[in-house]
Every structure is written in structure tokens, then in C-alpha cells.
Coordinates of N, CA and C in Angstrom, one line a residue:
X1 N 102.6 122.5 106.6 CA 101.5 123.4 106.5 C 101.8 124.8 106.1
X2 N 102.9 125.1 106.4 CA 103.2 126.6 106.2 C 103.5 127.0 104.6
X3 N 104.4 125.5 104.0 CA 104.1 125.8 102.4 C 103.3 126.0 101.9
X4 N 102.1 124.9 102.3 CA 100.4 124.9 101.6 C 100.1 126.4 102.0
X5 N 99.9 127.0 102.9 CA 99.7 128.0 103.3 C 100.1 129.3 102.6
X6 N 101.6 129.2 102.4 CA 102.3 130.4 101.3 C 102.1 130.3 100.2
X7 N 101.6 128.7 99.1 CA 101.6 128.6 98.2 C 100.0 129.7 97.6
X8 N 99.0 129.1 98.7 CA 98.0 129.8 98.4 C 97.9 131.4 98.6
X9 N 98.7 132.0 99.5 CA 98.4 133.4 100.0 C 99.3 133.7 98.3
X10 N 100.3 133.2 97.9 CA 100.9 133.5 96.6 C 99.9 133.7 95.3
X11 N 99.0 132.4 94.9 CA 98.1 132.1 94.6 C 97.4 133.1 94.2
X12 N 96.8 133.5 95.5 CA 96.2 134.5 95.8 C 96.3 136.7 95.6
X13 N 97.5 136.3 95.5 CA 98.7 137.6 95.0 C 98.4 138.5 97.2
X14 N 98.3 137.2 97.8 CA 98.3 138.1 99.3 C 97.8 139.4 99.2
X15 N 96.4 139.1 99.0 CA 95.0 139.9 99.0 C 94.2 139.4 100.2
X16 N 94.4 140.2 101.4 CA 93.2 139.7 102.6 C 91.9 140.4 102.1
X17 N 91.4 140.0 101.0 CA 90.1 140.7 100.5 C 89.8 139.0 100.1
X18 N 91.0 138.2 99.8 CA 90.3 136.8 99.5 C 90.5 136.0 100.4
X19 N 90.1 136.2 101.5 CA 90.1 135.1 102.8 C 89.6 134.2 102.3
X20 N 88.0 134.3 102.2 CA 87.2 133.5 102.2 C 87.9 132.5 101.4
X21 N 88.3 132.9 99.9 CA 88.3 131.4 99.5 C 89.9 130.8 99.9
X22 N 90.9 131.8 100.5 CA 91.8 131.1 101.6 C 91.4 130.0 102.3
X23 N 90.1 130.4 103.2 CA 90.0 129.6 104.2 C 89.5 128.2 103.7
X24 N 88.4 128.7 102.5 CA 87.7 127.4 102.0 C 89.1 126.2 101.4
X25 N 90.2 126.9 100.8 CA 91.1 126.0 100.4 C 92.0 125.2 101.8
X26 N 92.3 125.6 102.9 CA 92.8 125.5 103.8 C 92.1 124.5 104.3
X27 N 90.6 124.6 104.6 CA 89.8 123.5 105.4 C 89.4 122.9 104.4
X28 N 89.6 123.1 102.7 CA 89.5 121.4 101.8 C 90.4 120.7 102.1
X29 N 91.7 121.0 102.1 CA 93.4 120.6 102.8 C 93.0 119.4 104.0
X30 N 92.2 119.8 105.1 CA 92.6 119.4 106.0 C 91.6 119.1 107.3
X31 N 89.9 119.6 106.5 CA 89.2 118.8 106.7 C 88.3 120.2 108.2
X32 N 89.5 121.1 108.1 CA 89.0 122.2 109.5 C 89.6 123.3 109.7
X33 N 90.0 124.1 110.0 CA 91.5 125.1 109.6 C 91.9 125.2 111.0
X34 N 93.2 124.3 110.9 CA 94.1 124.8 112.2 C 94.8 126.0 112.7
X35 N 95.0 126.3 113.4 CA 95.8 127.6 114.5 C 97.0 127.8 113.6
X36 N 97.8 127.1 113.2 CA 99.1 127.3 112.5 C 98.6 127.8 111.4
X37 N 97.7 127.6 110.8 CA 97.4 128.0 109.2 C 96.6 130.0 109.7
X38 N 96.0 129.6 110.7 CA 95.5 131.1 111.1 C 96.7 131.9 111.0
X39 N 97.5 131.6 111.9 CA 98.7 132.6 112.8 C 99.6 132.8 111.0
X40 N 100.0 132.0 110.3 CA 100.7 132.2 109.2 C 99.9 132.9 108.5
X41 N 98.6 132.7 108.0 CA 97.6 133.6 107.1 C 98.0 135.0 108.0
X42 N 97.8 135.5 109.2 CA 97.8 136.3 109.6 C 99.0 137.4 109.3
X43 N 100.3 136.7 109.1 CA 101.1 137.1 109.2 C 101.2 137.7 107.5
X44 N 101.1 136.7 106.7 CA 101.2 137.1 105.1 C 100.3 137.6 104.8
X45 N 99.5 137.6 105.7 CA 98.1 139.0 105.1 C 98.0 140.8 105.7
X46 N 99.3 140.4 107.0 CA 98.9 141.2 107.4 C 97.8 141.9 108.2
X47 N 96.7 140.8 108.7 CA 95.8 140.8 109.2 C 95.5 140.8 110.5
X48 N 95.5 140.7 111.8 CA 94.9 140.0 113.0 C 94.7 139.3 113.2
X49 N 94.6 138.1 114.1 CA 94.7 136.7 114.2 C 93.2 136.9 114.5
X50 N 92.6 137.2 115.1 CA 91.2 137.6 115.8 C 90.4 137.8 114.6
X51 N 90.6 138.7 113.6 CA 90.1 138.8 112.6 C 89.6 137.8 111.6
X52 N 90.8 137.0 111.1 CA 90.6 135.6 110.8 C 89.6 134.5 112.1
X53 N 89.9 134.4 112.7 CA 88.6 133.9 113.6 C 87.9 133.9 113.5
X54 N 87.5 135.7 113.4 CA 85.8 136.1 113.5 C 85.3 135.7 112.4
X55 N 86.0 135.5 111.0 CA 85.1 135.2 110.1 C 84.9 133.9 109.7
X56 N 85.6 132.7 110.5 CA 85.5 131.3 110.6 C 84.1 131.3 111.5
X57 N 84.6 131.9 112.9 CA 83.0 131.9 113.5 C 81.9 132.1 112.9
X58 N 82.1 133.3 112.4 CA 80.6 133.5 111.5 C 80.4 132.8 111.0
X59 N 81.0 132.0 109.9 CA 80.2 131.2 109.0 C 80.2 129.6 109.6
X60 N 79.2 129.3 109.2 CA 79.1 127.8 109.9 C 79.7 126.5 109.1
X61 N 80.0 126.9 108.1 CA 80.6 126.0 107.0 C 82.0 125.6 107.1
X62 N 82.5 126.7 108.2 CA 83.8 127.0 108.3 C 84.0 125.9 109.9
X63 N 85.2 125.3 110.3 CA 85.5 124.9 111.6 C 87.0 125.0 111.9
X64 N 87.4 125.3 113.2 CA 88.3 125.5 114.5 C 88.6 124.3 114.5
X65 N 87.5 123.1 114.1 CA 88.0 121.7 114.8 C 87.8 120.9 113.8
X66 N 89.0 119.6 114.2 CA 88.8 118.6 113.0 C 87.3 118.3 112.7
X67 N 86.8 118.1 111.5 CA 85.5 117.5 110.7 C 85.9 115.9 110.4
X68 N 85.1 115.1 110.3 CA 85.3 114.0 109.3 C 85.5 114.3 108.1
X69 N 86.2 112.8 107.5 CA 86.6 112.9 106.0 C 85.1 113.6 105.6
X70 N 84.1 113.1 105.6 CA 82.9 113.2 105.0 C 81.8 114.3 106.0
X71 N 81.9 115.9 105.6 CA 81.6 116.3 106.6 C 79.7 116.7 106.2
X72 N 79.6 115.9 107.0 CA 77.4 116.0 106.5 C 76.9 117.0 107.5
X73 N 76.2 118.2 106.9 CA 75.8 119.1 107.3 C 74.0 119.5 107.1
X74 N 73.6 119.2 108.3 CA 72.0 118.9 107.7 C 71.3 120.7 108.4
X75 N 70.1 121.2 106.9 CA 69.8 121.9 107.3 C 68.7 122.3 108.4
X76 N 68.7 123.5 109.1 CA 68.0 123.3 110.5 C 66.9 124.3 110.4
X77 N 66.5 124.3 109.2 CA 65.5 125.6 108.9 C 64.0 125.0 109.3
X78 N 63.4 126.5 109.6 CA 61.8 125.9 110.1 C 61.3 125.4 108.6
X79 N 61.3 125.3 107.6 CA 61.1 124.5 106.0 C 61.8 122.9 106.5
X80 N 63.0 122.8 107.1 CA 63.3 121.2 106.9 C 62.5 120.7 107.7
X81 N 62.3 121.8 109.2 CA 61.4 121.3 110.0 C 60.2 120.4 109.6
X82 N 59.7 121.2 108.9 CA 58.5 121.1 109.0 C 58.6 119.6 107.8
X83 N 59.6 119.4 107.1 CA 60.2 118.5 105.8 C 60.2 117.1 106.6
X84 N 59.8 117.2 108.4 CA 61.0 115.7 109.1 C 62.1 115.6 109.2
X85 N 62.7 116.9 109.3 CA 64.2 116.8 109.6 C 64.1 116.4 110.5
X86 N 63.5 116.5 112.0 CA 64.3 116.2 113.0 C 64.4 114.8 113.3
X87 N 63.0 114.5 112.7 CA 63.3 112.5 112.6 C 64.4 111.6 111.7
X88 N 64.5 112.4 110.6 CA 65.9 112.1 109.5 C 67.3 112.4 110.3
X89 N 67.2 113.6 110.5 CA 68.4 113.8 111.6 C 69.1 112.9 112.6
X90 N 67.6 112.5 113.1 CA 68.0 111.1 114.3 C 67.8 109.8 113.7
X91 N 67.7 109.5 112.5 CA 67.8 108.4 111.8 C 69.4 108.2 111.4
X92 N 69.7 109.2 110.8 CA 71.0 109.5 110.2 C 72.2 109.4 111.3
X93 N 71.7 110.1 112.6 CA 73.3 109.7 113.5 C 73.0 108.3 113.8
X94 N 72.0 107.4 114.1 CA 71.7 106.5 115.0 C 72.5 105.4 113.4
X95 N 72.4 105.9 112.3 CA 72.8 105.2 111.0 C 74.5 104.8 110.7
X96 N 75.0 106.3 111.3 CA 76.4 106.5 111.5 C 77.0 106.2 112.9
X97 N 76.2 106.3 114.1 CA 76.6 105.6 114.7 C 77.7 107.2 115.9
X98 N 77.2 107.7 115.4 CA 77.6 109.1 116.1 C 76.2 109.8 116.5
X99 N 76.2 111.1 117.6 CA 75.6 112.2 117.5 C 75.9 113.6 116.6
X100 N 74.9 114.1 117.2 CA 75.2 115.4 116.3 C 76.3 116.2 116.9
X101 N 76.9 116.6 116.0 CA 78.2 117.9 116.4 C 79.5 116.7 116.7
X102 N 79.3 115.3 116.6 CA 81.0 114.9 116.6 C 81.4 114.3 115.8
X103 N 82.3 113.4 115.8 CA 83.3 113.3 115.0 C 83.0 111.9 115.0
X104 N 82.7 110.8 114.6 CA 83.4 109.1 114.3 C 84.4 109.1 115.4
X105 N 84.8 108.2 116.1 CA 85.9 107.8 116.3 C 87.2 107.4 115.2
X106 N 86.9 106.7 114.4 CA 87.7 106.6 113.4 C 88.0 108.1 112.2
X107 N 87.6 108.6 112.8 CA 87.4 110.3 112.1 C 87.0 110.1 110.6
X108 N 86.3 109.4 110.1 CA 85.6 108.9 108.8 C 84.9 110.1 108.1
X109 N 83.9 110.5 109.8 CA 82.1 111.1 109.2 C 81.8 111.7 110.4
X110 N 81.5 113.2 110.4 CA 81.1 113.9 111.1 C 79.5 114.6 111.0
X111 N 78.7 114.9 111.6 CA 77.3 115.2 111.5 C 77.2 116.7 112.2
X112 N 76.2 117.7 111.8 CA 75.9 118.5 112.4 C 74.7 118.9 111.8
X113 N 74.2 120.1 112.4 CA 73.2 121.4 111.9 C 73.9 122.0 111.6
X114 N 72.8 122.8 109.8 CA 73.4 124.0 110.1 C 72.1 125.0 109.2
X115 N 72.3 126.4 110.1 CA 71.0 127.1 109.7 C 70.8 127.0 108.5
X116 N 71.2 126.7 107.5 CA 70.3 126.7 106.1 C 71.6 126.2 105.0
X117 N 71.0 125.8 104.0 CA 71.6 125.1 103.1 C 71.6 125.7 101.7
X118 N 70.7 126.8 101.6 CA 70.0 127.4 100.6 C 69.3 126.1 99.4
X119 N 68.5 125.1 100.1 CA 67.7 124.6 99.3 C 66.6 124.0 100.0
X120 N 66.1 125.3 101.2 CA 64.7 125.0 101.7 C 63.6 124.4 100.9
X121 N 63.5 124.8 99.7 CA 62.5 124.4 98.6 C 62.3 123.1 98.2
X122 N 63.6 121.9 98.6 CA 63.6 120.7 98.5 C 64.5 120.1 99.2
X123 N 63.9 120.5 100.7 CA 64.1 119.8 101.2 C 63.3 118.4 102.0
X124 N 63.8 118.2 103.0 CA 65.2 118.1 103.7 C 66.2 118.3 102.7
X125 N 67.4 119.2 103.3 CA 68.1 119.2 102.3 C 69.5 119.1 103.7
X126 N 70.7 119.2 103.1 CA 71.9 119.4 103.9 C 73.3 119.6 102.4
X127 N 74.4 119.1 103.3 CA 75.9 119.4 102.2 C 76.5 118.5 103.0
X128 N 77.2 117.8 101.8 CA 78.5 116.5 102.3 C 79.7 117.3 101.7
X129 N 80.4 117.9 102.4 CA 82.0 118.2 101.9 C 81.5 119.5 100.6
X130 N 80.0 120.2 101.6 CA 80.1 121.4 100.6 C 79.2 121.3 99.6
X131 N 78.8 119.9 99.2 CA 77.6 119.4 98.3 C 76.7 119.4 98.4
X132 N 75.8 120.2 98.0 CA 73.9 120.0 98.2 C 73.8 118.7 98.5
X133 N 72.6 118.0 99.1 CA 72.4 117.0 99.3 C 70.8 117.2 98.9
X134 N 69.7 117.1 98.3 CA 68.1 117.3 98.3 C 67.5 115.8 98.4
X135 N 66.1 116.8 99.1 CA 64.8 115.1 99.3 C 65.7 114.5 100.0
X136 N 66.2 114.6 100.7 CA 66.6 113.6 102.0 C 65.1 112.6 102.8
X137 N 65.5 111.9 102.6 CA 64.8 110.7 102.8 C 65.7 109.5 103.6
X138 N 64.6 108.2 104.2 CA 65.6 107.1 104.6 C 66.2 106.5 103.7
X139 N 65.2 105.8 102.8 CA 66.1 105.4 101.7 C 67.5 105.8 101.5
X140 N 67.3 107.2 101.3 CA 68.7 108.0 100.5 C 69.7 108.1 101.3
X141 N 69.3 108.1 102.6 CA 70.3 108.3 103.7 C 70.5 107.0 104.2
X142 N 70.2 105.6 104.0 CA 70.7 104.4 103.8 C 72.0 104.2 102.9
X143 N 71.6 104.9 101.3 CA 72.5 104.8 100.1 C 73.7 105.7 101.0
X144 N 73.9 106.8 101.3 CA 74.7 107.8 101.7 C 75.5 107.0 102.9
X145 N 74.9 106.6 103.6 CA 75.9 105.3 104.8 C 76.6 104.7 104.5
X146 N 76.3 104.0 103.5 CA 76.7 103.2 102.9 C 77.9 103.6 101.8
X147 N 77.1 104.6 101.5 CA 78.7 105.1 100.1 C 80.2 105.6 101.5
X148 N 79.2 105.9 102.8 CA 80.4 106.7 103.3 C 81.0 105.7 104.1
X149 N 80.5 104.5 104.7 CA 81.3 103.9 105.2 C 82.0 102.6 104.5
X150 N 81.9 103.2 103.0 CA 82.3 102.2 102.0 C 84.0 102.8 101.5
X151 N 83.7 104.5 102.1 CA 84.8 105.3 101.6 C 84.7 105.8 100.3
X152 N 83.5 106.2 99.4 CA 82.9 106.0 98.1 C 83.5 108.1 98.1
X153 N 84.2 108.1 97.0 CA 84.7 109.7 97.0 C 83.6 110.3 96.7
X154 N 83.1 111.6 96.9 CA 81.5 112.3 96.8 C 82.0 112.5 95.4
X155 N 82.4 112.7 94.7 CA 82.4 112.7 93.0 C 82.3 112.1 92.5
X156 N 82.0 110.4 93.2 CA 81.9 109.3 92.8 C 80.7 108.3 93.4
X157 N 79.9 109.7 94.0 CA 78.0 108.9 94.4 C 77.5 109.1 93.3
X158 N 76.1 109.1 93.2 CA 75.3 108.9 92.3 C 74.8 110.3 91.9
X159 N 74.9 111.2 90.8 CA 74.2 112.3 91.0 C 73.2 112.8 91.2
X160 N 72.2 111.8 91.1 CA 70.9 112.3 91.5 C 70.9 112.8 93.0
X161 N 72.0 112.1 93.9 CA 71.9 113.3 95.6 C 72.2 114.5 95.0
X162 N 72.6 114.9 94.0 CA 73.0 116.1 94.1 C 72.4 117.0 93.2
X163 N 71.3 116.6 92.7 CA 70.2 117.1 91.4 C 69.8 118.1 92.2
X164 N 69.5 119.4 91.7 CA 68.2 120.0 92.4 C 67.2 120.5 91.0
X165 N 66.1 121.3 91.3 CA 64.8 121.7 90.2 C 65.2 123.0 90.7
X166 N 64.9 124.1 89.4 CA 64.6 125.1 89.1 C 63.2 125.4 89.9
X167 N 63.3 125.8 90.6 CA 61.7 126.1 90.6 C 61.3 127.7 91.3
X168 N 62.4 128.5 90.7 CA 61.7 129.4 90.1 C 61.2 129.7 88.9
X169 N 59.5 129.8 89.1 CA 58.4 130.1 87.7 C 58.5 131.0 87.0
X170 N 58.3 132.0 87.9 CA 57.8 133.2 87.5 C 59.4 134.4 88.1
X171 N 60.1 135.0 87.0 CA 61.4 135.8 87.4 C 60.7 137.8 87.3
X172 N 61.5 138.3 88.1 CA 60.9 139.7 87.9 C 62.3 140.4 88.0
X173 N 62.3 141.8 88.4 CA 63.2 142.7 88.8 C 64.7 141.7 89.3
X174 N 64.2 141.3 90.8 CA 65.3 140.7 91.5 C 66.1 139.6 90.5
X175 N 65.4 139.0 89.7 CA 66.0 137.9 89.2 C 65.6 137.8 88.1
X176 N 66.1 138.6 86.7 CA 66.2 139.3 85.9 C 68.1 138.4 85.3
X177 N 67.6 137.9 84.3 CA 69.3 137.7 83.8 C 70.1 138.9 83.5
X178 N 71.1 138.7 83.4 CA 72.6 139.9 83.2 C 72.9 139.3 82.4

């Protein structure tokens, strides 16, 4: 781990201004970011161990603990609410065969919440390993079971899980092309 670890802070030219995508390469690695990969980042950055923490805490994308191969992240916004998330939600563990927040036994597929996905607008929505997921439905979350307990690589479902629509109409000031 401490190679993977130097190779990236190298990578990186050992800038703790690029945690973030430190961390995001660290927990592609390995599914969560372990203590050894903290304490080493800390040291080649220069940083606080505590520091690196806080900003795993903060974000919810980010985890302290092993994830499944396949980590499904469903959004928990009053929009999915009101979309039947919380019945999809409980379709989907009862599908996988876990609750929410654990891990598979076979460490395969992990489920959780998470405040928002940024694709309230079509949802239900959630992220498999970081992937939009839109229109969550049974159906689709039958197909999704199935790709995962088939071991089907997410680059190798079907794209349409991962389609989304433009649907902004009308653009102004804020969202104005550059």
C-alpha cells in the first residue's frame, strides 16, 4: 500500500491542495481508504492525520470502512422521497439480501443513503462505484441484481442506467456557457 500511495502523492507532484482526487484514487484501489494510506498521505503531504479525516467525513462518497466490490449509493433527498425511494430502497436490500449501511457477507455489494446524487430531477436516482444510476425503478433494480451478482463490470451494464436528460430549458446568467 505504501507504494500505491507514493506513486500517487508523486503523481500528484505532493500537492495537499489535491487530496480530493488522492483520496478518490486510494478508495478506487481498495474499495474504502484505510488508516495506513491516511498516516502515509499524512506524512508525504505534510498534513495532519485529523485533517485527512475530516475531509473523508465530510463527504459521504468517501469511507473509513470497507465498501463492497459494487458500492450502490441511493439518494435520500425529499425529490427521491417523494420519487418512492423509500419503497425501492427496501426492494433493493431485501433484492441483495443485505440492509442498508452493510456490507454482503461475501463483500460483493454494499448499500447505503446518501443526501443527494445531483440528479434529483430524475429520479430515484443513486451511484454504483461513483456512476449515476437514473429512474430507478423495480424492473431496473432486478437488471442491476442481477448484473451484480453475476459480477457484470459497471462498464460493462447497459448504458441506458446511466443515461441522464438535459433538462435544463431555459439557461440565464448562472448557466451561461464559457
Amino acid at each position: 500500500m505504501k507504494e500505491f500511495v507514493q506513486n500517487l502523492v508523486e503523481k500528484y507532484d505532493f500537492q495537499s491542495v489535491r487530496l480530493l482526487p488522492l483520496l478518490r484514487d486510494i478508495q478506487t484501489q481498495y474499495h474504502f481508504i484505510p488508516q495506513d494510506a491516511i498516516e502515509h498521505l499524512a506524512d508525504l503531504l505534510h498534513i495532519e492525520r485529523t485533517q485527512i479525516i475530516s475531509v473523508i467525513e465530510f463527504y459521504s462518497f468517501f469511507h473509513l470502512q470497507a465498501r463492497g466490490q459494487y458500492d450502490i449509493l441511493i439518494s435520500d433527498s425529499i425529490t427521491d422521497h417523494m420519487l418512492g425511494k423509500p419503497a425501492l430502497m427496501a426492494y433493493f436490500c431485501e433484492k441483495l439480501g443485505i440492509e442498508i449501511g452493510e456490507v454482503r457477507a461475501d463483500g460483493l455489494v454494499s448499500i447505503d443513503n446518501t443526501s443527494c446524487s445531483g440528479m434529483c430531477d430524475q429520479g430515484p436516482a443513486g451511484l454504483v462505484n461513483g456512476y449515476v444510476l437514473t429512474n430507478l425503478n423495480r424492473p431496473r433494480i432486478d437488471a442491476i441484481v442481477e448484473l451484480v451478482n453475476q459480477q457484470v463490470p459497471v462498464n460493462e451494464w447497459p448504458a441506458v442506467f446511466f443515461s441522464t436528460t438535459d433538462n435544463i430549458y431555459k439557461r440565464n446568467i448562472l448557466l451561461e456557457s464559457t
